[in-house]
Structure formats: C-alpha cells, structure tokens
C-alpha cells in the first residue's frame, strides 16, 4: 500500500523539517576518484550520528555499498529496496536491518519515495539520473513536497546543473523550480540545508502566459 506517497507531507522541525529517513540515489560503481567513496562514507557516518535512517537501492556494490556500510558501521539503520532480479545476481546487501524485495524498478522507486522524508543524489549513472529526475518531477507536479539535494562531490553535478540552467533560460523549467534544488559539496552542510528546507515553488509548473 503506497498511499502515503501521494499525500503532501507537513514537515515539522526547529528549522524546517524533521528528517527520519533520507532516500539516497547513487551509483553501483565507485568511480575513478577515491573522493567519491570517502565522501559517501562521510555522509553515511553523519546520517547515523544524527539518527537519520538510510533508504536506498539495497545494493552491496559501488557507492551504494559504501554508504550502507558506513551507516551500519556507525550504528545507524539501513533500509534497502531492491528488485528480485538484482537479488538473483547476488548484489543485495545482507547486513541491513531491513531489505524490501520488489518485482519491478517502478515499485522500487515508489516505495523509496513513500518511505523517505528527503532525497539526496550522489554521483551515479543512468539509474541515478532516472531516480532523482523522477522525484524532481513528482515535486514539480505536486504529488509530493519533499527536499531534493545533490551531493556535489568533486563537482560531479556541475554539468547537470548547466543543463538545468539551460532549460530555465529556454523557458522549459521555471526558475523557482531550479532554485528549490539543494546543491552542496560538504556533507554536514548538505544535511543542514535539507533540514532548513522551505518549499518556494509556485503551484503551477506551466507558464500560462505563453499559452
């Protein structure tokens, strides 16, 4: 039952929202720069220290495995959501407190969206792009209202945001939707900015003046 996914959340907290669970999207590879793994581990440690549960793709490989291992090593909680097809390939993390096995990638994303109070995109490939862009779209359509942040390790997301800025300049994305996205290279500051998040987007994603 995924009903909570479709309900707009009323976030509470001293600064902005109360974060219990953060959905993290990231690569099944570690990349060529050691900085990616080191930064992923740092984020995992901070999440555990701050009592934030990790909701992620359930893998034991790549940056997925790195952040999950870091959360667990620091005494935190890891919740994995993984398709049966990947379990069959023996890439599921067996040390998690909870491993949710689903049939499809669509179900995986819906469950992660339902169980997360906010989202972080770390470096990754096509799967990471797909996951975070779908969450951004759900926010845009008002299906959910949850913070979306990019952990910009080693400037990984710089080119991505150049493309987003281009879509704004060309009139396909509204400026407030761009400004609503959090981009930060420091893990501690990233979590602080998510906690202080306040949605500033308008109710409409279409510029009716152009119709």
mmCIF file with all atom_site columns, C-alpha atoms in Angstrom:
data_model
loop_
_atom_site.group_PDB
_atom_site.id
_atom_site.type_symbol
_atom_site.label_atom_id
_atom_site.label_alt_id
_atom_site.label_comp_id
_atom_site.label_asym_id
_atom_site.label_entity_id
_atom_site.label_seq_id
_atom_site.pdbx_PDB_ins_code
_atom_site.Cartn_x
_atom_site.Cartn_y
_atom_site.Cartn_z
_atom_site.occupancy
_atom_site.B_iso_or_equiv
_atom_site.pdbx_formal_charge
_atom_site.auth_seq_id
_atom_site.auth_comp_id
_atom_site.auth_asym_id
_atom_site.auth_atom_id
_atom_site.pdbx_PDB_model_num
ATOM 1   C CA . UNK A 1 1   ? 0.000  0.000   0.000   1.00 0.00 ? 1   UNK A CA 1
ATOM 2   C CA . UNK A 1 2   ? 1.713  3.189   -1.179  1.00 0.00 ? 2   UNK A CA 1
ATOM 3   C CA . UNK A 1 3   ? -0.934 5.725   -0.178  1.00 0.00 ? 3   UNK A CA 1
ATOM 4   C CA . UNK A 1 4   ? 1.481  7.852   1.948   1.00 0.00 ? 4   UNK A CA 1
ATOM 5   C CA . UNK A 1 5   ? 3.480  8.542   -1.219  1.00 0.00 ? 5   UNK A CA 1
ATOM 6   C CA . UNK A 1 6   ? 0.607  10.527  -2.692  1.00 0.00 ? 6   UNK A CA 1
ATOM 7   C CA . UNK A 1 7   ? -0.043 12.658  0.383   1.00 0.00 ? 7   UNK A CA 1
ATOM 8   C CA . UNK A 1 8   ? 1.666  16.021  0.761   1.00 0.00 ? 8   UNK A CA 1
ATOM 9   C CA . UNK A 1 9   ? 3.692  15.944  3.945   1.00 0.00 ? 9   UNK A CA 1
ATOM 10  C CA . UNK A 1 10  ? 3.570  18.617  6.628   1.00 0.00 ? 10  UNK A CA 1
ATOM 11  C CA . UNK A 1 11  ? 7.168  18.758  7.785   1.00 0.00 ? 11  UNK A CA 1
ATOM 12  C CA . UNK A 1 12  ? 7.972  19.933  11.291  1.00 0.00 ? 12  UNK A CA 1
ATOM 13  C CA . UNK A 1 13  ? 11.241 20.762  12.972  1.00 0.00 ? 13  UNK A CA 1
ATOM 14  C CA . UNK A 1 14  ? 13.174 23.562  14.608  1.00 0.00 ? 14  UNK A CA 1
ATOM 15  C CA . UNK A 1 15  ? 14.480 24.904  11.299  1.00 0.00 ? 15  UNK A CA 1
ATOM 16  C CA . UNK A 1 16  ? 12.335 23.321  8.636   1.00 0.00 ? 16  UNK A CA 1
ATOM 17  C CA . UNK A 1 17  ? 11.754 19.579  8.517   1.00 0.00 ? 17  UNK A CA 1
ATOM 18  C CA . UNK A 1 18  ? 12.201 16.620  10.784  1.00 0.00 ? 18  UNK A CA 1
ATOM 19  C CA . UNK A 1 19  ? 14.300 14.058  8.957   1.00 0.00 ? 19  UNK A CA 1
ATOM 20  C CA . UNK A 1 20  ? 13.788 10.456  9.967   1.00 0.00 ? 20  UNK A CA 1
ATOM 21  C CA . UNK A 1 21  ? 14.616 8.774   6.667   1.00 0.00 ? 21  UNK A CA 1
ATOM 22  C CA . UNK A 1 22  ? 16.594 10.055  3.691   1.00 0.00 ? 22  UNK A CA 1
ATOM 23  C CA . UNK A 1 23  ? 16.414 8.351   0.318   1.00 0.00 ? 23  UNK A CA 1
ATOM 24  C CA . UNK A 1 24  ? 19.842 8.238   -1.312  1.00 0.00 ? 24  UNK A CA 1
ATOM 25  C CA . UNK A 1 25  ? 20.337 7.544   -5.011  1.00 0.00 ? 25  UNK A CA 1
ATOM 26  C CA . UNK A 1 26  ? 23.861 6.668   -6.122  1.00 0.00 ? 26  UNK A CA 1
ATOM 27  C CA . UNK A 1 27  ? 25.981 4.527   -8.383  1.00 0.00 ? 27  UNK A CA 1
ATOM 28  C CA . UNK A 1 28  ? 26.580 0.795   -8.450  1.00 0.00 ? 28  UNK A CA 1
ATOM 29  C CA . UNK A 1 29  ? 30.187 1.742   -9.249  1.00 0.00 ? 29  UNK A CA 1
ATOM 30  C CA . UNK A 1 30  ? 32.611 3.735   -7.104  1.00 0.00 ? 30  UNK A CA 1
ATOM 31  C CA . UNK A 1 31  ? 34.038 5.917   -9.876  1.00 0.00 ? 31  UNK A CA 1
ATOM 32  C CA . UNK A 1 32  ? 37.678 6.593   -10.674 1.00 0.00 ? 32  UNK A CA 1
ATOM 33  C CA . UNK A 1 33  ? 38.331 9.121   -7.900  1.00 0.00 ? 33  UNK A CA 1
ATOM 34  C CA . UNK A 1 34  ? 38.735 7.926   -4.302  1.00 0.00 ? 34  UNK A CA 1
ATOM 35  C CA . UNK A 1 35  ? 36.991 11.125  -3.212  1.00 0.00 ? 35  UNK A CA 1
ATOM 36  C CA . UNK A 1 36  ? 33.632 9.637   -4.210  1.00 0.00 ? 36  UNK A CA 1
ATOM 37  C CA . UNK A 1 37  ? 33.911 6.722   -1.782  1.00 0.00 ? 37  UNK A CA 1
ATOM 38  C CA . UNK A 1 38  ? 35.392 8.832   1.001   1.00 0.00 ? 38  UNK A CA 1
ATOM 39  C CA . UNK A 1 39  ? 32.633 11.420  0.725   1.00 0.00 ? 39  UNK A CA 1
ATOM 40  C CA . UNK A 1 40  ? 29.918 8.759   0.549   1.00 0.00 ? 40  UNK A CA 1
ATOM 41  C CA . UNK A 1 41  ? 31.278 7.181   3.723   1.00 0.00 ? 41  UNK A CA 1
ATOM 42  C CA . UNK A 1 42  ? 31.322 10.569  5.446   1.00 0.00 ? 42  UNK A CA 1
ATOM 43  C CA . UNK A 1 43  ? 27.671 11.173  4.593   1.00 0.00 ? 43  UNK A CA 1
ATOM 44  C CA . UNK A 1 44  ? 26.764 7.730   5.917   1.00 0.00 ? 44  UNK A CA 1
ATOM 45  C CA . UNK A 1 45  ? 28.572 8.390   9.194   1.00 0.00 ? 45  UNK A CA 1
ATOM 46  C CA . UNK A 1 46  ? 26.813 11.725  9.658   1.00 0.00 ? 46  UNK A CA 1
ATOM 47  C CA . UNK A 1 47  ? 23.413 10.234  8.941   1.00 0.00 ? 47  UNK A CA 1
ATOM 48  C CA . UNK A 1 48  ? 23.970 7.564   11.581  1.00 0.00 ? 48  UNK A CA 1
ATOM 49  C CA . UNK A 1 49  ? 25.256 10.116  14.110  1.00 0.00 ? 49  UNK A CA 1
ATOM 50  C CA . UNK A 1 50  ? 22.183 12.285  13.546  1.00 0.00 ? 50  UNK A CA 1
ATOM 51  C CA . UNK A 1 51  ? 19.763 9.371   13.824  1.00 0.00 ? 51  UNK A CA 1
ATOM 52  C CA . UNK A 1 52  ? 18.734 9.504   10.165  1.00 0.00 ? 52  UNK A CA 1
ATOM 53  C CA . UNK A 1 53  ? 17.877 6.181   8.552   1.00 0.00 ? 53  UNK A CA 1
ATOM 54  C CA . UNK A 1 54  ? 19.238 5.392   5.095   1.00 0.00 ? 54  UNK A CA 1
ATOM 55  C CA . UNK A 1 55  ? 16.700 4.381   2.443   1.00 0.00 ? 55  UNK A CA 1
ATOM 56  C CA . UNK A 1 56  ? 18.471 3.270   -0.708  1.00 0.00 ? 56  UNK A CA 1
ATOM 57  C CA . UNK A 1 57  ? 18.606 0.729   -3.515  1.00 0.00 ? 57  UNK A CA 1
ATOM 58  C CA . UNK A 1 58  ? 19.697 -2.178  -1.326  1.00 0.00 ? 58  UNK A CA 1
ATOM 59  C CA . UNK A 1 59  ? 22.947 -2.994  -3.112  1.00 0.00 ? 59  UNK A CA 1
ATOM 60  C CA . UNK A 1 60  ? 26.287 -4.076  -1.687  1.00 0.00 ? 60  UNK A CA 1
ATOM 61  C CA . UNK A 1 61  ? 28.340 -2.735  -4.590  1.00 0.00 ? 61  UNK A CA 1
ATOM 62  C CA . UNK A 1 62  ? 29.610 0.676   -5.670  1.00 0.00 ? 62  UNK A CA 1
ATOM 63  C CA . UNK A 1 63  ? 28.732 3.826   -3.756  1.00 0.00 ? 63  UNK A CA 1
ATOM 64  C CA . UNK A 1 64  ? 25.537 2.086   -2.640  1.00 0.00 ? 64  UNK A CA 1
ATOM 65  C CA . UNK A 1 65  ? 27.612 -0.423  -0.716  1.00 0.00 ? 65  UNK A CA 1
ATOM 66  C CA . UNK A 1 66  ? 29.975 2.248   0.611   1.00 0.00 ? 66  UNK A CA 1
ATOM 67  C CA . UNK A 1 67  ? 27.293 4.438   2.168   1.00 0.00 ? 67  UNK A CA 1
ATOM 68  C CA . UNK A 1 68  ? 25.356 1.464   3.542   1.00 0.00 ? 68  UNK A CA 1
ATOM 69  C CA . UNK A 1 69  ? 28.476 0.025   5.169   1.00 0.00 ? 69  UNK A CA 1
ATOM 70  C CA . UNK A 1 70  ? 29.315 3.429   6.661   1.00 0.00 ? 70  UNK A CA 1
ATOM 71  C CA . UNK A 1 71  ? 25.829 3.846   8.125   1.00 0.00 ? 71  UNK A CA 1
ATOM 72  C CA . UNK A 1 72  ? 25.918 0.384   9.667   1.00 0.00 ? 72  UNK A CA 1
ATOM 73  C CA . UNK A 1 73  ? 29.477 0.760   10.994  1.00 0.00 ? 73  UNK A CA 1
ATOM 74  C CA . UNK A 1 74  ? 28.444 3.970   12.771  1.00 0.00 ? 74  UNK A CA 1
ATOM 75  C CA . UNK A 1 75  ? 25.471 2.257   14.426  1.00 0.00 ? 75  UNK A CA 1
ATOM 76  C CA . UNK A 1 76  ? 22.813 3.555   12.056  1.00 0.00 ? 76  UNK A CA 1
ATOM 77  C CA . UNK A 1 77  ? 19.928 1.908   10.237  1.00 0.00 ? 77  UNK A CA 1
ATOM 78  C CA . UNK A 1 78  ? 19.880 0.884   6.597   1.00 0.00 ? 78  UNK A CA 1
ATOM 79  C CA . UNK A 1 79  ? 16.707 0.122   4.641   1.00 0.00 ? 79  UNK A CA 1
ATOM 80  C CA . UNK A 1 80  ? 17.230 -1.358  1.198   1.00 0.00 ? 80  UNK A CA 1
ATOM 81  C CA . UNK A 1 81  ? 14.664 -1.645  -1.589  1.00 0.00 ? 81  UNK A CA 1
ATOM 82  C CA . UNK A 1 82  ? 15.787 -3.947  -4.376  1.00 0.00 ? 82  UNK A CA 1
ATOM 83  C CA . UNK A 1 83  ? 14.221 -5.857  -7.288  1.00 0.00 ? 83  UNK A CA 1
ATOM 84  C CA . UNK A 1 84  ? 14.282 -9.647  -7.170  1.00 0.00 ? 84  UNK A CA 1
ATOM 85  C CA . UNK A 1 85  ? 16.334 -9.661  -10.384 1.00 0.00 ? 85  UNK A CA 1
ATOM 86  C CA . UNK A 1 86  ? 19.213 -7.957  -8.566  1.00 0.00 ? 86  UNK A CA 1
ATOM 87  C CA . UNK A 1 87  ? 18.869 -10.250 -5.570  1.00 0.00 ? 87  UNK A CA 1
ATOM 88  C CA . UNK A 1 88  ? 19.286 -13.128 -8.015  1.00 0.00 ? 88  UNK A CA 1
ATOM 89  C CA . UNK A 1 89  ? 22.562 -11.559 -9.170  1.00 0.00 ? 89  UNK A CA 1
ATOM 90  C CA . UNK A 1 90  ? 23.778 -11.611 -5.556  1.00 0.00 ? 90  UNK A CA 1
ATOM 91  C CA . UNK A 1 91  ? 24.250 -7.860  -5.215  1.00 0.00 ? 91  UNK A CA 1
ATOM 92  C CA . UNK A 1 92  ? 21.793 -7.399  -2.316  1.00 0.00 ? 92  UNK A CA 1
ATOM 93  C CA . UNK A 1 93  ? 23.244 -6.113  0.963   1.00 0.00 ? 93  UNK A CA 1
ATOM 94  C CA . UNK A 1 94  ? 22.571 -8.813  3.553   1.00 0.00 ? 94  UNK A CA 1
ATOM 95  C CA . UNK A 1 95  ? 23.655 -6.784  6.571   1.00 0.00 ? 95  UNK A CA 1
ATOM 96  C CA . UNK A 1 96  ? 20.799 -4.288  6.516   1.00 0.00 ? 96  UNK A CA 1
ATOM 97  C CA . UNK A 1 97  ? 18.178 -4.085  9.238   1.00 0.00 ? 97  UNK A CA 1
ATOM 98  C CA . UNK A 1 98  ? 15.509 -4.222  6.533   1.00 0.00 ? 98  UNK A CA 1
ATOM 99  C CA . UNK A 1 99  ? 15.645 -5.422  2.936   1.00 0.00 ? 99  UNK A CA 1
ATOM 100 C CA . UNK A 1 100 ? 12.471 -4.953  0.886   1.00 0.00 ? 100 UNK A CA 1
ATOM 101 C CA . UNK A 1 101 ? 12.422 -7.153  -2.219  1.00 0.00 ? 101 UNK A CA 1
ATOM 102 C CA . UNK A 1 102 ? 10.142 -5.990  -5.038  1.00 0.00 ? 102 UNK A CA 1
ATOM 103 C CA . UNK A 1 103 ? 9.336  -7.164  -8.543  1.00 0.00 ? 103 UNK A CA 1
ATOM 104 C CA . UNK A 1 104 ? 9.973  -4.051  -10.634 1.00 0.00 ? 104 UNK A CA 1
ATOM 105 C CA . UNK A 1 105 ? 12.134 -0.937  -10.749 1.00 0.00 ? 105 UNK A CA 1
ATOM 106 C CA . UNK A 1 106 ? 8.960  1.169   -10.724 1.00 0.00 ? 106 UNK A CA 1
ATOM 107 C CA . UNK A 1 107 ? 7.857  -0.401  -7.457  1.00 0.00 ? 107 UNK A CA 1
ATOM 108 C CA . UNK A 1 108 ? 11.315 0.166   -6.027  1.00 0.00 ? 108 UNK A CA 1
ATOM 109 C CA . UNK A 1 109 ? 11.167 3.900   -6.734  1.00 0.00 ? 109 UNK A CA 1
ATOM 110 C CA . UNK A 1 110 ? 7.626  4.258   -5.415  1.00 0.00 ? 110 UNK A CA 1
ATOM 111 C CA . UNK A 1 111 ? 8.490  2.569   -2.119  1.00 0.00 ? 111 UNK A CA 1
ATOM 112 C CA . UNK A 1 112 ? 11.630 4.650   -1.701  1.00 0.00 ? 112 UNK A CA 1
ATOM 113 C CA . UNK A 1 113 ? 9.589  7.797   -2.349  1.00 0.00 ? 113 UNK A CA 1
ATOM 114 C CA . UNK A 1 114 ? 6.970  6.765   0.192   1.00 0.00 ? 114 UNK A CA 1
ATOM 115 C CA . UNK A 1 115 ? 9.471  5.958   2.923   1.00 0.00 ? 115 UNK A CA 1
ATOM 116 C CA . UNK A 1 116 ? 11.789 8.954   2.540   1.00 0.00 ? 116 UNK A CA 1
ATOM 117 C CA . UNK A 1 117 ? 11.415 12.416  4.065   1.00 0.00 ? 117 UNK A CA 1
ATOM 118 C CA . UNK A 1 118 ? 14.034 13.880  1.719   1.00 0.00 ? 118 UNK A CA 1
ATOM 119 C CA . UNK A 1 119 ? 16.298 12.762  -1.113  1.00 0.00 ? 119 UNK A CA 1
ATOM 120 C CA . UNK A 1 120 ? 19.989 13.019  -1.912  1.00 0.00 ? 120 UNK A CA 1
ATOM 121 C CA . UNK A 1 121 ? 21.574 12.242  -5.261  1.00 0.00 ? 121 UNK A CA 1
ATOM 122 C CA . UNK A 1 122 ? 25.213 11.224  -5.044  1.00 0.00 ? 122 UNK A CA 1
ATOM 123 C CA . UNK A 1 123 ? 27.351 10.564  -8.138  1.00 0.00 ? 123 UNK A CA 1
ATOM 124 C CA . UNK A 1 124 ? 25.961 7.779   -10.289 1.00 0.00 ? 124 UNK A CA 1
ATOM 125 C CA . UNK A 1 125 ? 24.952 6.794   -13.791 1.00 0.00 ? 125 UNK A CA 1
ATOM 126 C CA . UNK A 1 126 ? 21.738 6.468   -15.769 1.00 0.00 ? 126 UNK A CA 1
ATOM 127 C CA . UNK A 1 127 ? 19.842 4.797   -12.918 1.00 0.00 ? 127 UNK A CA 1
ATOM 128 C CA . UNK A 1 128 ? 20.694 7.653   -10.560 1.00 0.00 ? 128 UNK A CA 1
ATOM 129 C CA . UNK A 1 129 ? 19.668 10.226  -13.175 1.00 0.00 ? 129 UNK A CA 1
ATOM 130 C CA . UNK A 1 130 ? 16.360 8.434   -13.691 1.00 0.00 ? 130 UNK A CA 1
ATOM 131 C CA . UNK A 1 131 ? 15.605 8.180   -9.981  1.00 0.00 ? 131 UNK A CA 1
ATOM 132 C CA . UNK A 1 132 ? 16.357 11.754  -8.991  1.00 0.00 ? 132 UNK A CA 1
ATOM 133 C CA . UNK A 1 133 ? 14.685 13.260  -12.071 1.00 0.00 ? 133 UNK A CA 1
ATOM 134 C CA . UNK A 1 134 ? 11.506 11.325  -11.331 1.00 0.00 ? 134 UNK A CA 1
ATOM 135 C CA . UNK A 1 135 ? 11.475 12.666  -7.778  1.00 0.00 ? 135 UNK A CA 1
ATOM 136 C CA . UNK A 1 136 ? 12.013 16.210  -9.075  1.00 0.00 ? 136 UNK A CA 1
ATOM 137 C CA . UNK A 1 137 ? 9.094  15.722  -11.452 1.00 0.00 ? 137 UNK A CA 1
ATOM 138 C CA . UNK A 1 138 ? 6.816  14.453  -8.669  1.00 0.00 ? 138 UNK A CA 1
ATOM 139 C CA . UNK A 1 139 ? 7.685  17.571  -6.667  1.00 0.00 ? 139 UNK A CA 1
ATOM 140 C CA . UNK A 1 140 ? 7.012  19.717  -9.728  1.00 0.00 ? 140 UNK A CA 1
ATOM 141 C CA . UNK A 1 141 ? 3.575  18.163  -10.195 1.00 0.00 ? 141 UNK A CA 1
ATOM 142 C CA . UNK A 1 142 ? 2.712  18.481  -6.505  1.00 0.00 ? 142 UNK A CA 1
ATOM 143 C CA . UNK A 1 143 ? 2.460  14.721  -5.990  1.00 0.00 ? 143 UNK A CA 1
ATOM 144 C CA . UNK A 1 144 ? 4.980  15.078  -3.175  1.00 0.00 ? 144 UNK A CA 1
ATOM 145 C CA . UNK A 1 145 ? 6.633  18.030  -1.455  1.00 0.00 ? 145 UNK A CA 1
ATOM 146 C CA . UNK A 1 146 ? 9.992  16.813  -0.208  1.00 0.00 ? 146 UNK A CA 1
ATOM 147 C CA . UNK A 1 147 ? 13.515 18.273  -0.298  1.00 0.00 ? 147 UNK A CA 1
ATOM 148 C CA . UNK A 1 148 ? 15.775 17.199  -3.160  1.00 0.00 ? 148 UNK A CA 1
ATOM 149 C CA . UNK A 1 149 ? 19.523 17.634  -2.725  1.00 0.00 ? 149 UNK A CA 1
ATOM 150 C CA . UNK A 1 150 ? 22.605 16.908  -4.793  1.00 0.00 ? 150 UNK A CA 1
ATOM 151 C CA . UNK A 1 151 ? 25.813 15.852  -3.051  1.00 0.00 ? 151 UNK A CA 1
ATOM 152 C CA . UNK A 1 152 ? 28.204 17.563  -5.437  1.00 0.00 ? 152 UNK A CA 1
ATOM 153 C CA . UNK A 1 153 ? 31.352 15.546  -4.783  1.00 0.00 ? 153 UNK A CA 1
ATOM 154 C CA . UNK A 1 154 ? 34.289 16.666  -6.921  1.00 0.00 ? 154 UNK A CA 1
ATOM 155 C CA . UNK A 1 155 ? 31.960 18.929  -8.933  1.00 0.00 ? 155 UNK A CA 1
ATOM 156 C CA . UNK A 1 156 ? 30.186 15.853  -10.278 1.00 0.00 ? 156 UNK A CA 1
ATOM 157 C CA . UNK A 1 157 ? 26.816 17.581  -10.761 1.00 0.00 ? 157 UNK A CA 1
ATOM 158 C CA . UNK A 1 158 ? 28.150 20.832  -12.260 1.00 0.00 ? 158 UNK A CA 1
ATOM 159 C CA . UNK A 1 159 ? 27.397 19.874  -15.871 1.00 0.00 ? 159 UNK A CA 1
ATOM 160 C CA . UNK A 1 160 ? 23.981 18.541  -14.873 1.00 0.00 ? 160 UNK A CA 1
ATOM 161 C CA . UNK A 1 161 ? 23.055 21.934  -13.466 1.00 0.00 ? 161 UNK A CA 1
ATOM 162 C CA . UNK A 1 162 ? 24.410 23.697  -16.518 1.00 0.00 ? 162 UNK A CA 1
ATOM 163 C CA . UNK A 1 163 ? 21.809 21.731  -18.465 1.00 0.00 ? 163 UNK A CA 1
ATOM 164 C CA . UNK A 1 164 ? 19.074 22.608  -15.972 1.00 0.00 ? 164 UNK A CA 1
ATOM 165 C CA . UNK A 1 165 ? 20.023 26.289  -16.180 1.00 0.00 ? 165 UNK A CA 1
ATOM 166 C CA . UNK A 1 166 ? 19.771 25.987  -19.958 1.00 0.00 ? 166 UNK A CA 1
ATOM 167 C CA . UNK A 1 167 ? 16.222 24.591  -19.654 1.00 0.00 ? 167 UNK A CA 1
ATOM 168 C CA . UNK A 1 168 ? 15.300 27.565  -17.464 1.00 0.00 ? 168 UNK A CA 1
ATOM 169 C CA . UNK A 1 169 ? 16.827 30.029  -19.927 1.00 0.00 ? 169 UNK A CA 1
ATOM 170 C CA . UNK A 1 170 ? 14.914 28.419  -22.787 1.00 0.00 ? 170 UNK A CA 1
ATOM 171 C CA . UNK A 1 171 ? 11.587 28.546  -20.939 1.00 0.00 ? 171 UNK A CA 1
ATOM 172 C CA . UNK A 1 172 ? 11.041 24.847  -20.235 1.00 0.00 ? 172 UNK A CA 1
ATOM 173 C CA . UNK A 1 173 ? 11.609 24.914  -16.466 1.00 0.00 ? 173 UNK A CA 1
ATOM 174 C CA . UNK A 1 174 ? 10.565 27.691  -14.093 1.00 0.00 ? 174 UNK A CA 1
ATOM 175 C CA . UNK A 1 175 ? 13.303 29.443  -12.163 1.00 0.00 ? 175 UNK A CA 1
ATOM 176 C CA . UNK A 1 176 ? 11.776 28.731  -8.760  1.00 0.00 ? 176 UNK A CA 1
ATOM 177 C CA . UNK A 1 177 ? 11.863 25.009  -9.502  1.00 0.00 ? 177 UNK A CA 1
ATOM 178 C CA . UNK A 1 178 ? 15.585 25.274  -10.208 1.00 0.00 ? 178 UNK A CA 1
ATOM 179 C CA . UNK A 1 179 ? 16.199 27.297  -7.044  1.00 0.00 ? 179 UNK A CA 1
ATOM 180 C CA . UNK A 1 180 ? 14.330 24.714  -4.986  1.00 0.00 ? 180 UNK A CA 1
ATOM 181 C CA . UNK A 1 181 ? 17.089 22.148  -5.603  1.00 0.00 ? 181 UNK A CA 1
ATOM 182 C CA . UNK A 1 182 ? 19.844 21.967  -2.994  1.00 0.00 ? 182 UNK A CA 1
ATOM 183 C CA . UNK A 1 183 ? 23.433 21.605  -4.243  1.00 0.00 ? 183 UNK A CA 1
ATOM 184 C CA . UNK A 1 184 ? 26.267 21.193  -1.762  1.00 0.00 ? 184 UNK A CA 1
ATOM 185 C CA . UNK A 1 185 ? 29.721 19.588  -1.658  1.00 0.00 ? 185 UNK A CA 1
ATOM 186 C CA . UNK A 1 186 ? 30.035 19.356  2.135   1.00 0.00 ? 186 UNK A CA 1
ATOM 187 C CA . UNK A 1 187 ? 28.055 16.523  3.734   1.00 0.00 ? 187 UNK A CA 1
ATOM 188 C CA . UNK A 1 188 ? 27.370 18.276  7.021   1.00 0.00 ? 188 UNK A CA 1
ATOM 189 C CA . UNK A 1 189 ? 26.208 21.472  5.334   1.00 0.00 ? 189 UNK A CA 1
ATOM 190 C CA . UNK A 1 190 ? 24.115 19.387  2.943   1.00 0.00 ? 190 UNK A CA 1
ATOM 191 C CA . UNK A 1 191 ? 22.156 17.830  5.815   1.00 0.00 ? 191 UNK A CA 1
ATOM 192 C CA . UNK A 1 192 ? 21.755 21.223  7.496   1.00 0.00 ? 192 UNK A CA 1
ATOM 193 C CA . UNK A 1 193 ? 20.343 22.714  4.306   1.00 0.00 ? 193 UNK A CA 1
ATOM 194 C CA . UNK A 1 194 ? 17.900 19.840  3.894   1.00 0.00 ? 194 UNK A CA 1
ATOM 195 C CA . UNK A 1 195 ? 16.739 20.330  7.462   1.00 0.00 ? 195 UNK A CA 1
ATOM 196 C CA . UNK A 1 196 ? 16.216 24.054  6.851   1.00 0.00 ? 196 UNK A CA 1
ATOM 197 C CA . UNK A 1 197 ? 14.364 23.455  3.577   1.00 0.00 ? 197 UNK A CA 1
ATOM 198 C CA . UNK A 1 198 ? 11.286 25.509  2.762   1.00 0.00 ? 198 UNK A CA 1
ATOM 199 C CA . UNK A 1 199 ? 9.459  24.861  -0.496  1.00 0.00 ? 199 UNK A CA 1
ATOM 200 C CA . UNK A 1 200 ? 9.382  28.071  -2.517  1.00 0.00 ? 200 UNK A CA 1
ATOM 201 C CA . UNK A 1 201 ? 7.862  26.846  -5.766  1.00 0.00 ? 201 UNK A CA 1
ATOM 202 C CA . UNK A 1 202 ? 4.622  28.150  -7.222  1.00 0.00 ? 202 UNK A CA 1
ATOM 203 C CA . UNK A 1 203 ? 1.543  25.990  -7.674  1.00 0.00 ? 203 UNK A CA 1
ATOM 204 C CA . UNK A 1 204 ? 1.918  25.870  -11.440 1.00 0.00 ? 204 UNK A CA 1
ATOM 205 C CA . UNK A 1 205 ? 4.726  24.342  -13.496 1.00 0.00 ? 205 UNK A CA 1
ATOM 206 C CA . UNK A 1 206 ? 3.280  25.685  -16.752 1.00 0.00 ? 206 UNK A CA 1
ATOM 207 C CA . UNK A 1 207 ? 3.753  29.317  -17.729 1.00 0.00 ? 207 UNK A CA 1
ATOM 208 C CA . UNK A 1 208 ? 0.181  30.093  -18.768 1.00 0.00 ? 208 UNK A CA 1
ATOM 209 C CA . UNK A 1 209 ? 1.288  33.446  -20.206 1.00 0.00 ? 209 UNK A CA 1
ATOM 210 C CA . UNK A 1 210 ? 2.867  31.506  -23.049 1.00 0.00 ? 210 UNK A CA 1
ATOM 211 C CA . UNK A 1 211 ? -0.267 29.520  -23.898 1.00 0.00 ? 211 UNK A CA 1
#
